[in-house]
Amino acid sequence: MSTIERALPPGGLLLGQRLRRLAPVGLVAALLALAVGAQLAVFGGNLTGFVEFGSRSAQFTRAPVGALFTSSSGYDGQFFYMQATDPLLLHDSTIRLMAAGGAGFRMQRGAYPALASALALGNRAALPFTLLAINIVILLSVAVGLAVFARHRGWPARWTLAIALTPGLFLPVLRDLSDPMATAGVLAGLLCWQARHRWWAALCLLVAALAREAMILAVMAIVFDVATQIWRQRDRRPRPWLATAAQAWPVVVLPTVALAAWRLYINARSGGSVGYAAGSVPLENLLQELKWSFAAEPRLALFDCVYVALILAAVVRLAQLLRREVTLFGLAAALMSLSVLLPRLGDIWADTRLSGAMFALLVITGLQQRDRTALRIAGAAAVLTAPVVLLSL
């Protein structure tokens, strides 16, 4: 205890401790307010700027009157906006336009636009606001929830920043993307499962899978965790798998069935399979993205080089940690790395978005296993958020 802390009365010391624990949350809120405010100034107060409509895609996205077109191609937020106008895909025109715009497979990521539509109460003019507001609330909730969880586990609260500020969680907030919801759902689902709140875990993972289909990999990690429990209990009592399976079935079955059912519904409505995100040879996608960054965005090329290096460092460290000890979060992080290494990346931001869950889970893994290398890698990724935000303005 410092000299200043010894001089404080007990009430003042308790207040000081609480303020230190809340400091990371305050910092996340301040940086988020600064980033959103700066972008809003660039957009002239037009919230559709966060959607990032593209002039070439306007015929497919039902851009509202007065929409701001930030580029020729736009970004994925424009398709989430479009789906939010018809979240249940009841109109054939929605499916036809999504498919014609090359976003057919994105229709399975319906949780985010559905929530935005519900909050807008059928008012399309409110969609740009609800799409942004959802992600702001999610990011702040992640910061608060992890700060509280860290306090109960005795972990330094500062590592909340390594998750809340990781580029794959923070930057999509500014582009109306579903990644914050997907990552938050995975984190909450796995933490609930570890705390034996199986129905909450099932709900969180269901939302995560319907926000981004790759999040079903977290369910696979739970399947392995359950199988490991059954194997360890095989000599302790007869039929150990019955009780364990009875405990785990909602967490495994509900997200899987929900994602499969939603996809079957989309296929039935579209008259055929809408396909999947294209894949590539492992690591080839990252090399291709580096080429794009040097050719198209020289200002961000250095960031991209460092970030790709951190992705590879995280993958190597996760493999080392799994050799040391197989844990739920370590396995989930390793499986999430497949969603970074295998898909074909369509732009220089793709690796950032796809690696968000992996880096967030790497932080929890590092804290649980007290691995400083893992924490430093994830922390370095989070530090990169600030210059990217500045360069994007």
mmCIF file of C-alpha atoms in Angstrom:
data_model
loop_
_atom_site.group_PDB
_atom_site.id
_atom_site.type_symbol
_atom_site.label_atom_id
_atom_site.label_comp_id
_atom_site.label_asym_id
_atom_site.label_seq_id
_atom_site.Cartn_x
_atom_site.Cartn_y
_atom_site.Cartn_z
ATOM 1 C CA MET A 1 0.000 0.000 0.000
ATOM 2 C CA SER A 2 1.332 3.425 -0.950
ATOM 3 C CA THR A 3 1.846 6.370 1.420
ATOM 4 C CA ILE A 4 -1.129 8.154 -0.125
ATOM 5 C CA GLU A 5 -3.357 5.104 0.308
ATOM 6 C CA ARG A 6 -2.320 4.738 3.974
ATOM 7 C CA ALA A 7 -3.239 8.379 4.555
ATOM 8 C CA LEU A 8 -6.717 7.949 3.122
ATOM 9 C CA PRO A 9 -9.652 7.037 5.366
ATOM 10 C CA PRO A 10 -11.159 3.572 4.714
ATOM 11 C CA GLY A 11 -14.026 5.040 2.671
ATOM 12 C CA GLY A 12 -11.622 7.027 0.520
ATOM 13 C CA LEU A 13 -9.428 3.976 -0.047
ATOM 14 C CA LEU A 14 -12.442 1.913 -1.132
ATOM 15 C CA LEU A 15 -13.523 4.669 -3.505
ATOM 16 C CA GLY A 16 -10.004 4.875 -4.949
ATOM 17 C CA GLN A 17 -9.934 1.135 -5.559
ATOM 18 C CA ARG A 18 -13.282 1.256 -7.323
ATOM 19 C CA LEU A 19 -12.181 4.137 -9.507
ATOM 20 C CA ARG A 20 -9.036 2.246 -10.550
ATOM 21 C CA ARG A 21 -11.137 -0.779 -11.451
ATOM 22 C CA LEU A 22 -13.485 1.351 -13.518
ATOM 23 C CA ALA A 23 -10.682 3.303 -15.202
ATOM 24 C CA PRO A 24 -10.370 0.870 -18.159
ATOM 25 C CA VAL A 25 -14.118 1.119 -18.784
ATOM 26 C CA GLY A 26 -13.902 4.899 -18.689
ATOM 27 C CA LEU A 27 -11.003 4.844 -21.134
ATOM 28 C CA VAL A 28 -12.915 2.605 -23.555
ATOM 29 C CA ALA A 29 -15.942 4.903 -23.322
ATOM 30 C CA ALA A 30 -13.795 8.000 -23.893
ATOM 31 C CA LEU A 31 -11.997 6.531 -26.914
ATOM 32 C CA LEU A 32 -15.272 5.306 -28.357
ATOM 33 C CA ALA A 33 -16.893 8.714 -27.917
ATOM 34 C CA LEU A 34 -13.877 10.361 -29.540
ATOM 35 C CA ALA A 35 -13.856 7.956 -32.504
ATOM 36 C CA VAL A 36 -17.620 8.123 -33.083
ATOM 37 C CA GLY A 37 -17.651 11.901 -32.678
ATOM 38 C CA ALA A 38 -14.750 12.365 -35.087
ATOM 39 C CA GLN A 39 -16.349 10.120 -37.690
ATOM 40 C CA LEU A 40 -19.678 11.879 -37.276
ATOM 41 C CA ALA A 41 -17.942 15.190 -37.923
ATOM 42 C CA VAL A 42 -16.391 13.757 -41.097
ATOM 43 C CA PHE A 43 -19.856 12.576 -42.185
ATOM 44 C CA GLY A 44 -21.391 15.977 -41.521
ATOM 45 C CA GLY A 45 -23.684 14.509 -38.881
ATOM 46 C CA ASN A 46 -25.110 11.937 -41.288
ATOM 47 C CA LEU A 47 -25.396 8.589 -39.491
ATOM 48 C CA THR A 48 -25.599 6.708 -42.791
ATOM 49 C CA GLY A 49 -21.862 7.340 -43.123
ATOM 50 C CA PHE A 50 -21.266 4.554 -40.608
ATOM 51 C CA VAL A 51 -23.197 2.165 -42.877
ATOM 52 C CA GLU A 52 -20.706 2.901 -45.682
ATOM 53 C CA PHE A 53 -22.974 2.778 -48.699
ATOM 54 C CA GLY A 54 -21.227 2.383 -52.041
ATOM 55 C CA SER A 55 -22.374 4.123 -55.194
ATOM 56 C CA ARG A 56 -21.898 0.955 -57.296
ATOM 57 C CA SER A 57 -23.957 -1.083 -54.842
ATOM 58 C CA ALA A 58 -26.786 1.442 -54.444
ATOM 59 C CA GLN A 59 -29.041 -0.570 -56.759
ATOM 60 C CA PHE A 60 -28.774 -3.560 -54.402
ATOM 61 C CA THR A 61 -28.896 -1.975 -50.932
ATOM 62 C CA ARG A 62 -32.021 0.204 -50.800
ATOM 63 C CA ALA A 63 -30.050 3.173 -49.565
ATOM 64 C CA PRO A 64 -32.392 5.731 -47.982
ATOM 65 C CA VAL A 65 -32.946 9.205 -49.330
ATOM 66 C CA GLY A 66 -30.082 11.444 -48.261
ATOM 67 C CA ALA A 67 -27.709 8.525 -47.686
ATOM 68 C CA LEU A 68 -24.021 9.328 -47.679
ATOM 69 C CA PHE A 69 -22.015 7.322 -50.232
ATOM 70 C CA THR A 70 -18.506 7.026 -48.843
ATOM 71 C CA SER A 71 -16.933 5.099 -51.733
ATOM 72 C CA SER A 72 -17.751 3.321 -54.954
ATOM 73 C CA SER A 73 -17.956 -0.199 -53.498
ATOM 74 C CA GLY A 74 -19.030 0.587 -49.932
ATOM 75 C CA TYR A 75 -18.692 -2.045 -47.209
ATOM 76 C CA ASP A 76 -20.652 -4.847 -45.556
ATOM 77 C CA GLY A 77 -22.654 -2.495 -43.355
ATOM 78 C CA GLN A 78 -24.783 -1.590 -46.371
ATOM 79 C CA PHE A 79 -25.994 -5.195 -46.617
ATOM 80 C CA PHE A 80 -26.783 -5.350 -42.908
ATOM 81 C CA TYR A 81 -28.814 -2.175 -43.409
ATOM 82 C CA MET A 82 -30.648 -3.759 -46.325
ATOM 83 C CA GLN A 83 -31.422 -6.932 -44.386
ATOM 84 C CA ALA A 84 -32.631 -4.818 -41.458
ATOM 85 C CA THR A 85 -35.363 -3.492 -43.762
ATOM 86 C CA ASP A 86 -36.623 -7.080 -44.137
ATOM 87 C CA PRO A 87 -35.005 -9.161 -41.350
ATOM 88 C CA LEU A 88 -37.118 -12.290 -41.926
ATOM 89 C CA LEU A 89 -36.503 -12.170 -45.676
ATOM 90 C CA LEU A 90 -40.211 -12.188 -46.396
ATOM 91 C CA HIS A 91 -39.864 -10.326 -49.685
ATOM 92 C CA ASP A 92 -38.377 -12.034 -52.723
ATOM 93 C CA SER A 93 -36.821 -8.754 -53.789
ATOM 94 C CA THR A 94 -34.608 -8.704 -50.680
ATOM 95 C CA ILE A 95 -33.165 -12.120 -51.449
ATOM 96 C CA ARG A 96 -32.772 -11.316 -55.124
ATOM 97 C CA LEU A 97 -30.961 -8.045 -54.452
ATOM 98 C CA MET A 98 -28.697 -9.547 -51.766
ATOM 99 C CA ALA A 99 -27.694 -12.348 -54.130
ATOM 100 C CA ALA A 100 -27.191 -9.964 -57.068
ATOM 101 C CA GLY A 101 -24.996 -7.759 -54.890
ATOM 102 C CA GLY A 102 -22.731 -10.701 -54.047
ATOM 103 C CA ALA A 103 -23.931 -10.821 -50.427
ATOM 104 C CA GLY A 104 -26.091 -13.936 -50.564
ATOM 105 C CA PHE A 105 -24.102 -15.884 -47.965
ATOM 106 C CA ARG A 106 -24.276 -12.899 -45.593
ATOM 107 C CA MET A 107 -28.016 -13.421 -45.192
ATOM 108 C CA GLN A 108 -27.290 -16.099 -42.599
ATOM 109 C CA ARG A 109 -25.860 -13.373 -40.311
ATOM 110 C CA GLY A 110 -29.320 -12.222 -39.363
ATOM 111 C CA ALA A 111 -29.096 -11.540 -35.627
ATOM 112 C CA TYR A 112 -27.605 -8.047 -35.919
ATOM 113 C CA PRO A 113 -29.980 -6.634 -38.574
ATOM 114 C CA ALA A 114 -32.951 -8.305 -36.866
ATOM 115 C CA LEU A 115 -32.192 -6.577 -33.567
ATOM 116 C CA ALA A 116 -31.639 -3.257 -35.339
ATOM 117 C CA SER A 117 -34.997 -3.640 -37.069
ATOM 118 C CA ALA A 118 -36.774 -4.519 -33.818
ATOM 119 C CA LEU A 119 -35.335 -1.481 -32.034
ATOM 120 C CA ALA A 120 -36.261 0.769 -34.965
ATOM 121 C CA LEU A 121 -39.919 -0.321 -34.557
ATOM 122 C CA GLY A 122 -40.399 -0.519 -38.293
ATOM 123 C CA ASN A 123 -39.057 2.973 -38.927
ATOM 124 C CA ARG A 124 -36.427 2.698 -41.664
ATOM 125 C CA ALA A 125 -35.178 6.205 -40.956
ATOM 126 C CA ALA A 126 -34.088 4.992 -37.496
ATOM 127 C CA LEU A 127 -32.010 2.060 -38.789
ATOM 128 C CA PRO A 128 -28.712 3.987 -39.147
ATOM 129 C CA PHE A 129 -29.082 4.983 -35.492
ATOM 130 C CA THR A 130 -30.020 1.540 -34.154
ATOM 131 C CA LEU A 131 -27.255 -0.207 -36.118
ATOM 132 C CA LEU A 132 -24.671 2.095 -34.539
ATOM 133 C CA ALA A 133 -26.253 2.147 -31.084
ATOM 134 C CA ILE A 134 -26.318 -1.647 -30.790
ATOM 135 C CA ASN A 135 -22.579 -1.919 -31.355
ATOM 136 C CA ILE A 136 -21.797 0.931 -28.964
ATOM 137 C CA VAL A 137 -23.839 -0.720 -26.226
ATOM 138 C CA ILE A 138 -22.240 -4.104 -26.938
ATOM 139 C CA LEU A 139 -18.695 -2.743 -26.740
ATOM 140 C CA LEU A 140 -19.366 -0.883 -23.489
ATOM 141 C CA SER A 141 -21.111 -3.954 -22.062
ATOM 142 C CA VAL A 142 -18.092 -6.083 -22.917
ATOM 143 C CA ALA A 143 -15.817 -3.594 -21.134
ATOM 144 C CA VAL A 144 -18.020 -3.447 -18.024
ATOM 145 C CA GLY A 145 -18.656 -7.190 -17.908
ATOM 146 C CA LEU A 146 -14.990 -8.099 -18.268
ATOM 147 C CA ALA A 147 -13.946 -5.520 -15.679
ATOM 148 C CA VAL A 148 -16.343 -7.076 -13.166
ATOM 149 C CA PHE A 149 -15.250 -10.598 -14.107
ATOM 150 C CA ALA A 150 -11.574 -9.641 -13.785
ATOM 151 C CA ARG A 151 -12.210 -8.198 -10.318
ATOM 152 C CA HIS A 152 -13.831 -11.438 -9.141
ATOM 153 C CA ARG A 153 -10.958 -13.492 -10.523
ATOM 154 C CA GLY A 154 -8.284 -11.209 -9.106
ATOM 155 C CA TRP A 155 -6.959 -10.255 -12.540
ATOM 156 C CA PRO A 156 -5.626 -6.774 -13.369
ATOM 157 C CA ALA A 157 -8.498 -4.733 -14.771
ATOM 158 C CA ARG A 158 -6.228 -3.211 -17.419
ATOM 159 C CA TRP A 159 -6.497 -6.376 -19.522
ATOM 160 C CA THR A 160 -10.092 -5.375 -20.196
ATOM 161 C CA LEU A 161 -8.552 -2.913 -22.645
ATOM 162 C CA ALA A 162 -6.796 -5.684 -24.569
ATOM 163 C CA ILE A 163 -10.210 -7.146 -25.414
ATOM 164 C CA ALA A 164 -12.444 -4.083 -25.759
ATOM 165 C CA LEU A 165 -9.881 -2.213 -27.858
ATOM 166 C CA THR A 166 -8.768 -5.071 -30.065
ATOM 167 C CA PRO A 167 -9.209 -3.895 -33.691
ATOM 168 C CA GLY A 168 -11.606 -6.711 -34.536
ATOM 169 C CA LEU A 169 -14.014 -5.566 -31.833
ATOM 170 C CA PHE A 170 -13.536 -1.790 -31.758
ATOM 171 C CA LEU A 171 -13.244 -0.905 -35.461
ATOM 172 C CA PRO A 172 -16.403 -2.752 -36.639
ATOM 173 C CA VAL A 173 -18.413 -0.497 -34.316
ATOM 174 C CA LEU A 174 -17.522 2.360 -36.657
ATOM 175 C CA ARG A 175 -18.663 0.420 -39.741
ATOM 176 C CA ASP A 176 -22.018 -1.044 -38.636
ATOM 177 C CA LEU A 177 -20.837 -4.658 -38.742
ATOM 178 C CA SER A 178 -22.002 -7.755 -36.851
ATOM 179 C CA ASP A 179 -18.564 -8.690 -35.481
ATOM 180 C CA PRO A 180 -18.972 -7.026 -32.037
ATOM 181 C CA MET A 181 -22.180 -8.991 -31.436
ATOM 182 C CA ALA A 182 -20.546 -12.223 -32.611
ATOM 183 C CA THR A 183 -17.425 -11.820 -30.452
ATOM 184 C CA ALA A 184 -19.370 -10.671 -27.398
ATOM 185 C CA GLY A 185 -21.695 -13.654 -27.749
ATOM 186 C CA VAL A 186 -18.768 -16.074 -27.835
ATOM 187 C CA LEU A 187 -17.094 -14.523 -24.787
ATOM 188 C CA ALA A 188 -20.325 -14.444 -22.782
ATOM 189 C CA GLY A 189 -21.298 -17.944 -23.870
ATOM 190 C CA LEU A 190 -18.016 -19.560 -22.873
ATOM 191 C CA LEU A 191 -17.871 -17.689 -19.566
ATOM 192 C CA CYS A 192 -21.455 -18.731 -18.781
ATOM 193 C CA TRP A 193 -20.622 -22.334 -19.643
ATOM 194 C CA GLN A 194 -17.653 -22.309 -17.288
ATOM 195 C CA ALA A 195 -19.894 -20.845 -14.580
ATOM 196 C CA ARG A 196 -22.428 -23.644 -15.209
ATOM 197 C CA HIS A 197 -25.133 -21.295 -16.513
ATOM 198 C CA ARG A 198 -25.970 -23.560 -19.419
ATOM 199 C CA TRP A 199 -29.135 -21.861 -20.686
ATOM 200 C CA TRP A 200 -27.479 -18.436 -20.723
ATOM 201 C CA ALA A 201 -24.507 -20.018 -22.473
ATOM 202 C CA ALA A 202 -26.804 -21.556 -25.070
ATOM 203 C CA LEU A 203 -28.550 -18.235 -25.713
ATOM 204 C CA CYS A 204 -25.306 -16.275 -26.038
ATOM 205 C CA LEU A 205 -23.755 -18.789 -28.418
ATOM 206 C CA LEU A 206 -26.957 -18.960 -30.450
ATOM 207 C CA VAL A 207 -26.839 -15.195 -30.950
ATOM 208 C CA ALA A 208 -23.125 -15.367 -31.766
ATOM 209 C CA ALA A 209 -23.654 -18.051 -34.429
ATOM 210 C CA LEU A 210 -26.507 -16.093 -36.020
ATOM 211 C CA ALA A 211 -24.366 -12.953 -36.004
ATOM 212 C CA ARG A 212 -21.479 -14.681 -37.784
ATOM 213 C CA GLU A 213 -21.559 -18.341 -38.752
ATOM 214 C CA ALA A 214 -17.891 -18.984 -37.911
ATOM 215 C CA MET A 215 -18.723 -18.518 -34.211
ATOM 216 C CA ILE A 216 -20.137 -22.046 -34.220
ATOM 217 C CA LEU A 217 -16.493 -23.055 -33.722
ATOM 218 C CA ALA A 218 -16.920 -22.039 -30.063
ATOM 219 C CA VAL A 219 -19.613 -24.695 -29.764
ATOM 220 C CA MET A 220 -17.140 -27.221 -31.139
ATOM 221 C CA ALA A 221 -14.760 -26.229 -28.348
ATOM 222 C CA ILE A 222 -17.481 -27.000 -25.808
ATOM 223 C CA VAL A 223 -18.095 -30.382 -27.469
ATOM 224 C CA PHE A 224 -14.423 -31.200 -26.974
ATOM 225 C CA ASP A 225 -14.581 -29.904 -23.392
ATOM 226 C CA VAL A 226 -17.552 -32.159 -22.659
ATOM 227 C CA ALA A 227 -15.850 -35.157 -24.268
ATOM 228 C CA THR A 228 -12.792 -34.502 -22.106
ATOM 229 C CA GLN A 229 -14.941 -34.405 -18.959
ATOM 230 C CA ILE A 230 -16.572 -37.703 -19.858
ATOM 231 C CA TRP A 231 -13.195 -39.328 -20.490
ATOM 232 C CA ARG A 232 -11.825 -38.149 -17.152
ATOM 233 C CA GLN A 233 -14.882 -39.475 -15.290
ATOM 234 C CA ARG A 234 -14.954 -42.863 -17.006
ATOM 235 C CA ASP A 235 -13.576 -44.767 -13.983
ATOM 236 C CA ARG A 236 -15.349 -42.813 -11.249
ATOM 237 C CA ARG A 237 -18.941 -43.827 -11.858
ATOM 238 C CA PRO A 238 -20.961 -45.833 -14.354
ATOM 239 C CA ARG A 239 -22.273 -44.073 -17.421
ATOM 240 C CA PRO A 240 -20.738 -40.674 -16.648
ATOM 241 C CA TRP A 241 -21.691 -39.392 -20.052
ATOM 242 C CA LEU A 242 -25.414 -39.328 -19.194
ATOM 243 C CA ALA A 243 -25.218 -36.559 -16.592
ATOM 244 C CA THR A 244 -22.610 -34.602 -18.525
ATOM 245 C CA ALA A 245 -24.527 -34.849 -21.796
ATOM 246 C CA ALA A 246 -27.738 -33.834 -20.055
ATOM 247 C CA GLN A 247 -25.982 -30.719 -18.768
ATOM 248 C CA ALA A 248 -24.390 -29.840 -22.087
ATOM 249 C CA TRP A 249 -27.054 -30.573 -24.674
ATOM 250 C CA PRO A 250 -28.690 -27.091 -24.764
ATOM 251 C CA VAL A 251 -25.333 -25.373 -25.248
ATOM 252 C CA VAL A 252 -24.408 -27.650 -28.142
ATOM 253 C CA VAL A 253 -27.754 -28.351 -29.766
ATOM 254 C CA LEU A 254 -29.579 -25.013 -29.680
ATOM 255 C CA PRO A 255 -26.948 -22.854 -31.467
ATOM 256 C CA THR A 256 -26.252 -25.601 -33.990
ATOM 257 C CA VAL A 257 -29.905 -26.246 -34.772
ATOM 258 C CA ALA A 258 -30.715 -22.530 -34.916
ATOM 259 C CA LEU A 259 -27.935 -21.838 -37.420
ATOM 260 C CA ALA A 260 -28.828 -24.900 -39.511
ATOM 261 C CA ALA A 261 -32.541 -24.060 -39.477
ATOM 262 C CA TRP A 262 -31.953 -20.437 -40.457
ATOM 263 C CA ARG A 263 -29.706 -21.508 -43.307
ATOM 264 C CA LEU A 264 -32.234 -24.069 -44.537
ATOM 265 C CA TYR A 265 -34.902 -21.379 -44.451
ATOM 266 C CA ILE A 266 -32.701 -19.020 -46.489
ATOM 267 C CA ASN A 267 -31.965 -21.757 -49.023
ATOM 268 C CA ALA A 268 -35.670 -22.573 -49.314
ATOM 269 C CA ARG A 269 -36.587 -18.919 -49.807
ATOM 270 C CA SER A 270 -33.863 -18.361 -52.382
ATOM 271 C CA GLY A 271 -34.555 -21.557 -54.305
ATOM 272 C CA GLY A 272 -31.052 -22.950 -53.826
ATOM 273 C CA SER A 273 -27.975 -22.786 -51.675
ATOM 274 C CA VAL A 274 -26.654 -19.274 -51.018
ATOM 275 C CA GLY A 275 -23.171 -20.703 -50.574
ATOM 276 C CA TYR A 276 -20.479 -19.919 -48.057
ATOM 277 C CA ALA A 277 -17.666 -17.426 -47.753
ATOM 278 C CA ALA A 278 -14.932 -18.489 -50.167
ATOM 279 C CA GLY A 279 -11.932 -20.342 -48.771
ATOM 280 C CA SER A 280 -8.251 -20.365 -49.646
ATOM 281 C CA VAL A 281 -5.034 -22.190 -48.947
ATOM 282 C CA PRO A 282 -3.944 -21.451 -45.337
ATOM 283 C CA LEU A 283 -1.803 -18.289 -45.057
ATOM 284 C CA GLU A 284 -2.219 -17.474 -48.750
ATOM 285 C CA ASN A 285 -5.073 -15.157 -47.815
ATOM 286 C CA LEU A 286 -2.882 -13.133 -45.444
ATOM 287 C CA LEU A 287 -0.147 -12.771 -48.048
ATOM 288 C CA GLN A 288 -2.706 -11.615 -50.598
ATOM 289 C CA GLU A 289 -4.045 -9.052 -48.158
ATOM 290 C CA LEU A 290 -0.555 -7.642 -47.618
ATOM 291 C CA LYS A 291 -0.230 -7.172 -51.381
ATOM 292 C CA TRP A 292 -3.546 -5.309 -51.457
ATOM 293 C CA SER A 293 -2.594 -3.063 -48.586
ATOM 294 C CA PHE A 294 0.616 -1.918 -50.257
ATOM 295 C CA ALA A 295 -1.175 -1.373 -53.565
ATOM 296 C CA ALA A 296 -4.400 0.241 -52.356
ATOM 297 C CA GLU A 297 -3.716 1.736 -48.899
ATOM 298 C CA PRO A 298 -0.017 2.557 -48.482
ATOM 299 C CA ARG A 299 -0.755 4.471 -45.269
ATOM 300 C CA LEU A 300 -2.113 1.313 -43.667
ATOM 301 C CA ALA A 301 0.477 -1.068 -45.115
ATOM 302 C CA LEU A 302 2.733 -0.902 -42.053
ATOM 303 C CA PHE A 303 -0.232 -1.566 -39.779
ATOM 304 C CA ASP A 304 -1.226 -4.536 -41.900
ATOM 305 C CA CYS A 305 2.282 -6.011 -41.781
ATOM 306 C CA VAL A 306 2.424 -5.727 -38.006
ATOM 307 C CA TYR A 307 -1.082 -7.052 -37.583
ATOM 308 C CA VAL A 308 -0.499 -10.099 -39.775
ATOM 309 C CA ALA A 309 2.679 -10.779 -37.793
ATOM 310 C CA LEU A 310 0.652 -10.627 -34.560
ATOM 311 C CA ILE A 311 -1.930 -13.034 -35.992
ATOM 312 C CA LEU A 312 0.803 -15.545 -36.801
ATOM 313 C CA ALA A 313 2.415 -15.020 -33.390
ATOM 314 C CA ALA A 314 -0.947 -15.638 -31.716
ATOM 315 C CA VAL A 315 -1.488 -18.856 -33.677
ATOM 316 C CA VAL A 316 1.977 -20.149 -32.742
ATOM 317 C CA ARG A 317 1.511 -19.239 -29.077
ATOM 318 C CA LEU A 318 -1.901 -20.904 -28.934
ATOM 319 C CA ALA A 319 -0.386 -24.106 -30.312
ATOM 320 C CA GLN A 320 2.289 -23.955 -27.607
ATOM 321 C CA LEU A 321 -0.276 -23.355 -24.870
ATOM 322 C CA LEU A 322 -2.421 -26.260 -26.047
ATOM 323 C CA ARG A 323 0.598 -28.549 -25.916
ATOM 324 C CA ARG A 324 1.099 -27.435 -22.330
ATOM 325 C CA GLU A 325 -2.557 -27.700 -21.283
ATOM 326 C CA VAL A 326 -5.819 -28.052 -23.199
ATOM 327 C CA THR A 327 -8.304 -25.518 -21.822
ATOM 328 C CA LEU A 328 -11.707 -24.438 -23.059
ATOM 329 C CA PHE A 329 -10.655 -20.896 -23.947
ATOM 330 C CA GLY A 330 -7.341 -21.987 -25.431
ATOM 331 C CA LEU A 331 -9.066 -24.519 -27.655
ATOM 332 C CA ALA A 332 -11.769 -22.016 -28.652
ATOM 333 C CA ALA A 333 -9.104 -19.450 -29.554
ATOM 334 C CA ALA A 334 -7.215 -22.024 -31.630
ATOM 335 C CA LEU A 335 -10.380 -23.005 -33.483
ATOM 336 C CA MET A 336 -11.180 -19.336 -34.087
ATOM 337 C CA SER A 337 -7.785 -18.938 -35.688
ATOM 338 C CA LEU A 338 -9.093 -21.189 -38.485
ATOM 339 C CA SER A 339 -11.614 -18.464 -39.329
ATOM 340 C CA VAL A 340 -8.657 -16.152 -39.966
ATOM 341 C CA LEU A 341 -6.309 -18.518 -41.791
ATOM 342 C CA LEU A 342 -8.755 -20.259 -44.140
ATOM 343 C CA PRO A 343 -11.270 -17.777 -45.657
ATOM 344 C CA ARG A 344 -10.462 -15.758 -48.733
ATOM 345 C CA LEU A 345 -10.017 -12.165 -47.618
ATOM 346 C CA GLY A 346 -11.798 -9.619 -49.764
ATOM 347 C CA ASP A 347 -10.195 -6.423 -48.490
ATOM 348 C CA ILE A 348 -7.467 -5.120 -46.194
ATOM 349 C CA TRP A 349 -9.835 -4.978 -43.208
ATOM 350 C CA ALA A 350 -10.912 -8.614 -43.395
ATOM 351 C CA ASP A 351 -8.139 -10.067 -41.214
ATOM 352 C CA THR A 352 -8.926 -7.469 -38.538
ATOM 353 C CA ARG A 353 -12.577 -8.451 -38.371
ATOM 354 C CA LEU A 354 -12.016 -12.193 -38.562
ATOM 355 C CA SER A 355 -9.356 -12.229 -35.844
ATOM 356 C CA GLY A 356 -11.350 -10.282 -33.246
ATOM 357 C CA ALA A 357 -12.701 -13.334 -31.434
ATOM 358 C CA MET A 358 -9.330 -15.093 -31.546
ATOM 359 C CA PHE A 359 -7.504 -12.193 -29.881
ATOM 360 C CA ALA A 360 -10.249 -11.719 -27.279
ATOM 361 C CA LEU A 361 -10.104 -15.403 -26.353
ATOM 362 C CA LEU A 362 -6.300 -15.235 -26.320
ATOM 363 C CA VAL A 363 -6.494 -12.647 -23.534
ATOM 364 C CA ILE A 364 -8.703 -14.878 -21.378
ATOM 365 C CA THR A 365 -6.421 -17.834 -22.106
ATOM 366 C CA GLY A 366 -3.344 -15.839 -21.154
ATOM 367 C CA LEU A 367 -4.920 -14.689 -17.896
ATOM 368 C CA GLN A 368 -6.122 -18.159 -16.964
ATOM 369 C CA GLN A 369 -2.759 -19.750 -17.711
ATOM 370 C CA ARG A 370 -0.742 -16.728 -16.511
ATOM 371 C CA ASP A 371 1.071 -16.557 -19.808
ATOM 372 C CA ARG A 372 2.701 -13.183 -20.363
ATOM 373 C CA THR A 373 3.592 -13.885 -23.993
ATOM 374 C CA ALA A 374 -0.035 -14.450 -24.956
ATOM 375 C CA LEU A 375 -1.079 -11.295 -23.123
ATOM 376 C CA ARG A 376 1.634 -9.217 -24.777
ATOM 377 C CA ILE A 377 0.613 -10.401 -28.246
ATOM 378 C CA ALA A 378 -3.041 -9.553 -27.624
ATOM 379 C CA GLY A 379 -2.101 -6.267 -25.975
ATOM 380 C CA ALA A 380 0.017 -5.271 -28.962
ATOM 381 C CA ALA A 381 -2.931 -5.937 -31.273
ATOM 382 C CA ALA A 382 -5.143 -3.682 -29.154
ATOM 383 C CA VAL A 383 -2.563 -0.884 -29.233
ATOM 384 C CA LEU A 384 -2.830 -0.824 -33.035
ATOM 385 C CA THR A 385 -6.431 0.395 -32.847
ATOM 386 C CA ALA A 386 -5.493 4.019 -32.120
ATOM 387 C CA PRO A 387 -3.376 4.714 -35.227
ATOM 388 C CA VAL A 388 -5.896 2.953 -37.467
ATOM 389 C CA VAL A 389 -8.702 5.153 -36.186
ATOM 390 C CA LEU A 390 -6.571 8.247 -36.771
ATOM 391 C CA LEU A 391 -5.616 7.159 -40.289
ATOM 392 C CA SER A 392 -9.231 6.427 -41.140
ATOM 393 C CA LEU A 393 -10.440 9.947 -40.332
#
